[in-house]
Tab-separated table of C-alpha atoms in Angstrom:
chain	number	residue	atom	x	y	z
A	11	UNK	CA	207.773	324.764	129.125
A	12	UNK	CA	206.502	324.978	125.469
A	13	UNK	CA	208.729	323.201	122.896
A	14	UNK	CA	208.527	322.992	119.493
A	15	UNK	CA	209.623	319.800	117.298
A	16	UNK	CA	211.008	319.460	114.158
A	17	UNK	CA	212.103	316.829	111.969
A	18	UNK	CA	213.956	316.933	108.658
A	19	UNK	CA	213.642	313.803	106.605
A	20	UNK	CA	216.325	313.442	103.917
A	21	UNK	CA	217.306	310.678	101.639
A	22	UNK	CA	219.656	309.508	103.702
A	23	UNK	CA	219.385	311.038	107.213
A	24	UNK	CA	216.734	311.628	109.648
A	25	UNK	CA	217.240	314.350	111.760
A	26	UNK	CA	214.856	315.587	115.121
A	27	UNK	CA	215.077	319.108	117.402
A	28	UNK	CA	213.702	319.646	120.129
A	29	UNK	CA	213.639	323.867	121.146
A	30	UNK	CA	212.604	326.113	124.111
A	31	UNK	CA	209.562	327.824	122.155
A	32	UNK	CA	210.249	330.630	123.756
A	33	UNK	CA	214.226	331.282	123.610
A	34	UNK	CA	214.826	328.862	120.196
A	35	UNK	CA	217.101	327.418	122.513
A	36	UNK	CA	217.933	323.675	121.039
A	37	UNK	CA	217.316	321.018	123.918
A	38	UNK	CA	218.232	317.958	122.054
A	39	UNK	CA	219.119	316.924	118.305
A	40	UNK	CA	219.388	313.512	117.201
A	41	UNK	CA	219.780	311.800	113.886
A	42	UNK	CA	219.252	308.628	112.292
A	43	UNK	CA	219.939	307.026	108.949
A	44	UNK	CA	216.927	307.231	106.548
A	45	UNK	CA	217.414	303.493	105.071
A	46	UNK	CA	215.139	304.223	101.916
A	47	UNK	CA	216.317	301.567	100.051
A	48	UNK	CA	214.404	299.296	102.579
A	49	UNK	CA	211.211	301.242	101.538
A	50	UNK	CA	208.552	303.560	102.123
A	51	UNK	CA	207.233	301.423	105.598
A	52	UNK	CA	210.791	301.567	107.044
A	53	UNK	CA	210.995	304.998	106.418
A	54	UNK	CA	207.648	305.332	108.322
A	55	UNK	CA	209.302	303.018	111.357
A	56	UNK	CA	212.500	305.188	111.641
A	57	UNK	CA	210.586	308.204	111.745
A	58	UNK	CA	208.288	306.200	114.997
A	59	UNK	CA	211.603	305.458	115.953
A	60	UNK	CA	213.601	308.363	116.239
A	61	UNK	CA	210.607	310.275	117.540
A	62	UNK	CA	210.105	307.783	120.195
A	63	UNK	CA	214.229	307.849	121.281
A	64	UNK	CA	214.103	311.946	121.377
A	65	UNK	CA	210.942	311.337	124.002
A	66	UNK	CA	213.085	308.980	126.504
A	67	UNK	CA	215.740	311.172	126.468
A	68	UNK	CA	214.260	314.493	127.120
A	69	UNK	CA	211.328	312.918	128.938
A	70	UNK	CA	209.214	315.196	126.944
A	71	UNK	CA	206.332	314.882	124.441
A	72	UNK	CA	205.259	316.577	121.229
A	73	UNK	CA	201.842	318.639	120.399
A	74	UNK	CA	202.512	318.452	117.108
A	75	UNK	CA	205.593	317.853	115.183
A	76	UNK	CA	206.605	319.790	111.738
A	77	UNK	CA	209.025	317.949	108.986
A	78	UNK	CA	210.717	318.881	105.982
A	79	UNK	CA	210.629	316.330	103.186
A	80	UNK	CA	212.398	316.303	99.962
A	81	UNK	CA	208.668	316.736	98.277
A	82	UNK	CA	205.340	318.225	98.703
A	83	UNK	CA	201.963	317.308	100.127
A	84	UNK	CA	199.457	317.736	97.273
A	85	UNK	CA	196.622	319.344	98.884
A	86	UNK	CA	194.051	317.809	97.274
A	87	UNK	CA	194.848	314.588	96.624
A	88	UNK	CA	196.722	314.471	100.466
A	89	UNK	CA	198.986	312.605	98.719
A	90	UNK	CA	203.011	313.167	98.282
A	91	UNK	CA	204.533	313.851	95.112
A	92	UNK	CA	207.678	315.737	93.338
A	93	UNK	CA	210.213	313.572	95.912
A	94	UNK	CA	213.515	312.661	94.969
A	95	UNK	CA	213.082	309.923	97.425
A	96	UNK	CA	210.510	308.378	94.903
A	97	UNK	CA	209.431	305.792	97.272
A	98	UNK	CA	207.412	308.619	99.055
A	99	UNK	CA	205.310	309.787	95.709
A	100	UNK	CA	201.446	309.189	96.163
A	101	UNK	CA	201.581	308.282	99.597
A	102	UNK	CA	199.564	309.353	102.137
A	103	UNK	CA	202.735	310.133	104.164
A	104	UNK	CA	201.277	313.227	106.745
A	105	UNK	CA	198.038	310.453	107.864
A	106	UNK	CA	200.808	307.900	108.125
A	107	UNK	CA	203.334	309.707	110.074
A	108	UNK	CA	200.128	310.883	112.514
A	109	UNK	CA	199.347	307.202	112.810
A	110	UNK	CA	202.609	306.492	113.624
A	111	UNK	CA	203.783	308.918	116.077
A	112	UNK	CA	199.883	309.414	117.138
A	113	UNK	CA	200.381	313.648	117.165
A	114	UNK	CA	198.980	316.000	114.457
A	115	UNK	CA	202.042	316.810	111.937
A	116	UNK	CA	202.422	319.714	109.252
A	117	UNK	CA	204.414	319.179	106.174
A	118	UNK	CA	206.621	321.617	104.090
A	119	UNK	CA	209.525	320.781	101.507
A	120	UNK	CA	212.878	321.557	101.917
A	121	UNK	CA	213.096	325.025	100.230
A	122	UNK	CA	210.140	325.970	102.156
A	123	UNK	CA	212.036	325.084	105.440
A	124	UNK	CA	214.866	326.689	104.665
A	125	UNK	CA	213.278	330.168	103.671
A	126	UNK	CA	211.163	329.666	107.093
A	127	UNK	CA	213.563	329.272	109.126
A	128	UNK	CA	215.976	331.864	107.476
A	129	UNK	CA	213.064	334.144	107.608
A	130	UNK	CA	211.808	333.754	111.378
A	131	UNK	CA	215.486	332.388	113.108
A	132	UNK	CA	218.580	333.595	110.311
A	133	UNK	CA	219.558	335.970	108.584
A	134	UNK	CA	216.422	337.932	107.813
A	135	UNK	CA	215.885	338.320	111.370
A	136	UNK	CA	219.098	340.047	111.999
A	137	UNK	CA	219.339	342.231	108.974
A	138	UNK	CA	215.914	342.833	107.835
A	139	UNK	CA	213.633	342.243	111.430
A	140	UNK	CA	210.795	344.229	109.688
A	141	UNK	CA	210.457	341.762	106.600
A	142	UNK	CA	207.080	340.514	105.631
A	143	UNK	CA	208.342	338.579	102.490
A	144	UNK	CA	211.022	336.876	101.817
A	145	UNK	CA	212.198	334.539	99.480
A	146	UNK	CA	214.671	331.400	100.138
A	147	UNK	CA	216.403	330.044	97.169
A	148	UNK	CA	218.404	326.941	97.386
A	149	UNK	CA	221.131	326.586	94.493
A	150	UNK	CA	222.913	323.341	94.551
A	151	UNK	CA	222.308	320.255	93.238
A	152	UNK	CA	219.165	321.285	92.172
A	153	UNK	CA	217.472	324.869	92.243
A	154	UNK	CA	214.683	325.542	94.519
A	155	UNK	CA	213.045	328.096	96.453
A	156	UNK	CA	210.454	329.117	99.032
A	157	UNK	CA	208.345	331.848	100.027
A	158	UNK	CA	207.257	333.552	103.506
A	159	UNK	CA	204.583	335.676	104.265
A	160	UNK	CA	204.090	336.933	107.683
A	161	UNK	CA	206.199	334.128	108.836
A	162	UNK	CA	203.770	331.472	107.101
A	163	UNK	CA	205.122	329.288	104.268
A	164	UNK	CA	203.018	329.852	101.242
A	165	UNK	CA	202.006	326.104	99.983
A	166	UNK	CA	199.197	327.115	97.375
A	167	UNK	CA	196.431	325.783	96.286
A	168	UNK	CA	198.812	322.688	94.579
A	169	UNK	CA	201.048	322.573	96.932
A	170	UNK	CA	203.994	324.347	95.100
A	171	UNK	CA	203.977	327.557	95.885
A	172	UNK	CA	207.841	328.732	95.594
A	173	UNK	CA	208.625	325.891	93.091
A	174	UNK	CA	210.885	328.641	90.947
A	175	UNK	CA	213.472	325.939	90.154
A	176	UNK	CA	211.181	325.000	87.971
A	177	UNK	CA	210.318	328.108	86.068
A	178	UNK	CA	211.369	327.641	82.550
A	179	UNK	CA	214.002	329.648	81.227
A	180	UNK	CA	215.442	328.643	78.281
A	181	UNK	CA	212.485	327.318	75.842
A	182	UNK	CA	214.666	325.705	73.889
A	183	UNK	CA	216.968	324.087	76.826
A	184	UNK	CA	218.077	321.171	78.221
A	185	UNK	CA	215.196	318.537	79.052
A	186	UNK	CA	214.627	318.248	82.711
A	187	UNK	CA	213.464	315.411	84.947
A	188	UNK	CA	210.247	317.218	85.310
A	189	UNK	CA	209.517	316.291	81.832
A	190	UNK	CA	209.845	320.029	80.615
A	191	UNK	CA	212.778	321.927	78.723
A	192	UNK	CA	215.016	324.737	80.139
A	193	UNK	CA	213.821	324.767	83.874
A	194	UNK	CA	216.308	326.892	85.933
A	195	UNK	CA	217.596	323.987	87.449
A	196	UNK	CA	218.777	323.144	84.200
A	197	UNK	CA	220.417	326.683	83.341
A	198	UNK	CA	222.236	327.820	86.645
A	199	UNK	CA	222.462	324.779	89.512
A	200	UNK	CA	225.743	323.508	89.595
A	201	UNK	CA	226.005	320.149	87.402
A	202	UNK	CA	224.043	322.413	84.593
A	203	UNK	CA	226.906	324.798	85.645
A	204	UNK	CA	229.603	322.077	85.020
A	205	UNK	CA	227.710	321.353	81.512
A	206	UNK	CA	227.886	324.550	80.156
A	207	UNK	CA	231.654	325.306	81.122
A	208	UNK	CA	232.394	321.480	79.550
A	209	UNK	CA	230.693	322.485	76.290
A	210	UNK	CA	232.074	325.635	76.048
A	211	UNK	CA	235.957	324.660	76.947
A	212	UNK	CA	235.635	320.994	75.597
A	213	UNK	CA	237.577	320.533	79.508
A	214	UNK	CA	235.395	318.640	82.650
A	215	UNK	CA	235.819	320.666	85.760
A	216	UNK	CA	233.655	321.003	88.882
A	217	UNK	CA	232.200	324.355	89.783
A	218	UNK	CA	234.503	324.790	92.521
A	219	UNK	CA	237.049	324.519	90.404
A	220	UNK	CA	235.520	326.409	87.743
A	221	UNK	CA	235.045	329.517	89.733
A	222	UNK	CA	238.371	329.102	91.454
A	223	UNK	CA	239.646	329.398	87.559
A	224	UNK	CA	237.528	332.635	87.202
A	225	UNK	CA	238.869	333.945	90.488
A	226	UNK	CA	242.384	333.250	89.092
A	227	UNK	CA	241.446	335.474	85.911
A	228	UNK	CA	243.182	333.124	83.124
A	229	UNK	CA	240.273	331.478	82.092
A	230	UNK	CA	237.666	332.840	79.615
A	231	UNK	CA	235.739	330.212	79.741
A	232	UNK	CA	235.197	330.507	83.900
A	233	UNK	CA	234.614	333.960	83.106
A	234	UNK	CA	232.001	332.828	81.186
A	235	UNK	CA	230.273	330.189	82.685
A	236	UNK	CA	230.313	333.077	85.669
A	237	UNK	CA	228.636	335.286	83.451
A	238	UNK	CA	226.264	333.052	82.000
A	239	UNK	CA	225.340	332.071	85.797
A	240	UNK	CA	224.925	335.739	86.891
A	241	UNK	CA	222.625	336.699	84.055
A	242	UNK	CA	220.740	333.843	83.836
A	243	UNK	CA	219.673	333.674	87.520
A	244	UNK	CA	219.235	337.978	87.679
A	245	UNK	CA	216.453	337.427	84.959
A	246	UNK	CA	215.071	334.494	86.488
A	247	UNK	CA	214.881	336.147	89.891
A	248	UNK	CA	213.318	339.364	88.178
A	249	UNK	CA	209.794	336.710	87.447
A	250	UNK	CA	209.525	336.826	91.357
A	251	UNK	CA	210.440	339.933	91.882
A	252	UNK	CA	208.260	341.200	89.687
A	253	UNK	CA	205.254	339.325	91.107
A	254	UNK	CA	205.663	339.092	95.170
A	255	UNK	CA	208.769	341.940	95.521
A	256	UNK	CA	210.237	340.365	98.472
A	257	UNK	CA	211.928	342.552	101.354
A	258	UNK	CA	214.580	340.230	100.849
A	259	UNK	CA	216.036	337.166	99.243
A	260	UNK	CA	218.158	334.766	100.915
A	261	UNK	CA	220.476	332.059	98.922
A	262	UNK	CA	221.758	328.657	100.181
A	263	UNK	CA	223.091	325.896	98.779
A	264	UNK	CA	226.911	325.633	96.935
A	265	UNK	CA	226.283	327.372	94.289
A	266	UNK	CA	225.139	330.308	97.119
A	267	UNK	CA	228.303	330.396	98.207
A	268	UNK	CA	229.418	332.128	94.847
A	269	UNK	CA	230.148	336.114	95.417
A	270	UNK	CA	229.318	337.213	92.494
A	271	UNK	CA	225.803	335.950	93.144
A	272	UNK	CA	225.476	338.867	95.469
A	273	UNK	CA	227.322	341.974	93.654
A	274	UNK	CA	226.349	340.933	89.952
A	275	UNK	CA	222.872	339.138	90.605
A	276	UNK	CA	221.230	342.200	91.727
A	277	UNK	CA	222.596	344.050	88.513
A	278	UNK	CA	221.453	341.722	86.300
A	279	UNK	CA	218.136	341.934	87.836
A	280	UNK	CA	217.572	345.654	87.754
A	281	UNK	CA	217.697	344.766	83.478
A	282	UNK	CA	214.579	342.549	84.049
A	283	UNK	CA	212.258	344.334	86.872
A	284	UNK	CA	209.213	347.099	86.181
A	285	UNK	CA	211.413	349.608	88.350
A	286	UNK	CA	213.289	352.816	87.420
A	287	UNK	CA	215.351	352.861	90.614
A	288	UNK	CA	218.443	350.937	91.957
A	289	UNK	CA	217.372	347.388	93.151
A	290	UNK	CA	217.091	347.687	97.248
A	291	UNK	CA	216.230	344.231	97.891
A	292	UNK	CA	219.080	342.330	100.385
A	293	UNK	CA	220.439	339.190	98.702
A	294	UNK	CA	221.675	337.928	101.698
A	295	UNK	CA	223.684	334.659	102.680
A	296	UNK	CA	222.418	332.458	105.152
A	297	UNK	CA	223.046	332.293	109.189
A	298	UNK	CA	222.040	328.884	109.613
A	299	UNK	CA	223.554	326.458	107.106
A	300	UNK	CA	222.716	322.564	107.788
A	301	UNK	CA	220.335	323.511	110.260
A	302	UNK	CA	217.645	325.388	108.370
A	303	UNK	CA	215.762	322.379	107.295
A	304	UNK	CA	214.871	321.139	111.101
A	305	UNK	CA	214.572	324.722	112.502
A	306	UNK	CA	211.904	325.357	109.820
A	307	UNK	CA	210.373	322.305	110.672
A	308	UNK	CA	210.023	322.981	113.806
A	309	UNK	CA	208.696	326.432	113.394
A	310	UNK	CA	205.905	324.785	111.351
A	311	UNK	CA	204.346	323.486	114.318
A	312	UNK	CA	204.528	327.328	116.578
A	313	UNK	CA	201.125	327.881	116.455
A	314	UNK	CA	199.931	324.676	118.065
C-alpha cells in the first residue's frame, strides 16, 4: 500500500497523517506540542520524534514526507524566512528535517497547504472537479493566501508565490510587521477589523461581536466596518483576479466565516476586474477546516 505523509508544524502543535494514497483514507493522526520556546533544535527533535512514534504505531515508513510551516523556504538561499515562529528564520530547516528523519521532505506554508488541499481533497473537488486554478485565502489573524495550478502549489522563484496578504492596499495605511504600510492584513483581517470599528465607534468589540451587531441591524458602525471589509477585500481580490483568473476561490479562516464575504465580495469585485460580464468565479467555503494544513502536506509528497 502507498501512503502519503504529512506534517503540519505550528507554533504550538505538531501534527502527523498518515493516508491510503489511493482512497485519502486517514490511517493514523497524531499530535504533539511544538515547545518553541525551547528553540529551533527542539523543534527539530519533536519533529524526529513524532515522526518516529507515527512509524511504531502503524509499522509503516515514509518515502518522503510533506509539512506545512508557518513560513517559506527561500529558494535560493534554502534558507527559511517570513515565520511567525521566528526561531525558524534563516535556517536551513528542509536539510535539517531530512537529516533528522533521514527521508527527502518538501516544504510549503500554511496558505499554500490549505489552498492544496482545498483544491485536490475539499471543496473545489466537489463543486468545481474541473478546476485548474484556484486560489486559497486564509482571513484570520492574519491574511494570507495560496495558489494551485494543476494541483501543484505555485512557490515562485522567491518562494512567495500567493503572498496576497501582503499586497498593499492602502498607501497611506497602517504600518505592518513586514515593514511596509497598508498591507491587506492590515485593512480586512480581523484585529485590523476590530481597529477600524474601535476608531470609528470610539467602543472595543471583537469581530464576532461586531458582526453579530451588524446582523442585529442597530449598529451603523457594524454596518460599516462590514462595508469597509466587503469593499476592501472585493478590490483586493480583483489584483488576482485580474492576473491568474482562478476557476475558483476558496476562504478560510474566522473572518471566512463572514456571509457577506460570499454575496457582497463578489460584487465588489466585479467594480475592480477588466470584465463586462457578471463575476462567475465560486467563492466557496471550505470542506476541511483544521485539517487542511496536514492534508496539504501530505499531498505535497504524491508524486514520490
Amino acid at each position: 500500500m502507498k501512503t502519503l505523509w504529512g506534517i503540519d508544524l505550528g507554533g504550538t502543535k505538531i501534527e502527523g497523517v498518515v493516508m491510503n494514497a489511493d482512497t485519502n483514507e486517514v490511517l493514523l493522526r497524531k499530535r504533539i506540542p511544538t515547545e518553541a520556546a525551547k528553540g529551533y533544535e527542539h523543534i527539530i527533535s519533536q519533529i524526529a520524534r513524532l515522526v518516529d512514534m507515527i512509524k511504531e504505531e502503524t509499522k509503516l515508513s515514509p518515502v518522503a514526507v510533506g509539512f506545512s510551516t508557518p513560513g517559506a523556504l527561500d529558494p535560493s538561499t534554502q534558507t527559511m524566512k517570513n515565520c511567525n515562529t521566528t526561531c525558524m528564520n534563516g535556517q536551513r530547516m528542509k536539510e535539517d528535517i531530512e537529516r533528522a528523519i533521514g527521508v527527502p521532505i518538501e516544504i510549503a506554508n500554511d496558505a499554500n497547504c490549505f489552498a492544496l488541499a482545498e483544491a485536490t481533497m475539499g471543496i473545489v473537488k466537489d463543486v468545481v472537479p474541473d478546476a485548474k486554478v484556484v486560489f486559497g485565502i486564509i482571513l484570520g489573524t492574519g491574511v494570507g493566501g495560496g495558489v494551485v495550478i494543476n494541483g501543484q502549489v505555485l512557490n515562485g522563484r522567491h518562494g512567495i508565490g500567493g503572498e496576497w496578504g501582503h499586497n498593499v492596499l492602502e498607501d497611506d495605511g497602517y504600518e505592518c510587521y513586514c515593514g511596509k504600510r497598508g498591507c491587506n492584513e492590515t485593512v480586512f483581517s480581523g484585529p485590523s477589523l476590530q481597529r477600524y470599528y474601535e476608531k470609528i465607534s470610539g467602543k472595543a468589540l471583537t469581530m464576532k461581536e461586531i458582526y453579530q451587531a451588524y446582523r442585529d441591524g442597530n449598529d451603523p458602525h457594524a454596518t460599516a466596518t462590514l462595508k469597509y471589509l466587503t469593499k476592501s477585500f472585493g478590490k483586493a481580490i480583483s489584483y488576482i483576479t485580474n492576473v491568474i483568473d482562478p476557476d475558483a476561490i476558496v476562504i478560510g479562516g474566522g473572518v471566512g466565516n463572514i456571509d457577506e464575504i460570499y454575496t457582497e465580495g463578489p460584487e465588489e469585485l466585479k467594480n475592480y476586474i477588466f470584465n463586462s460580464r457578471v463575476v462567475e468565479t465560486p467563492f466557496l467555503k471550505p470542506k476541511l477546516g483544521d485539517s487542511a494544513g496536514v492534508f496539504g502536506a501530505a499531498e505535497l509528497v504524491r508524486g514520490y
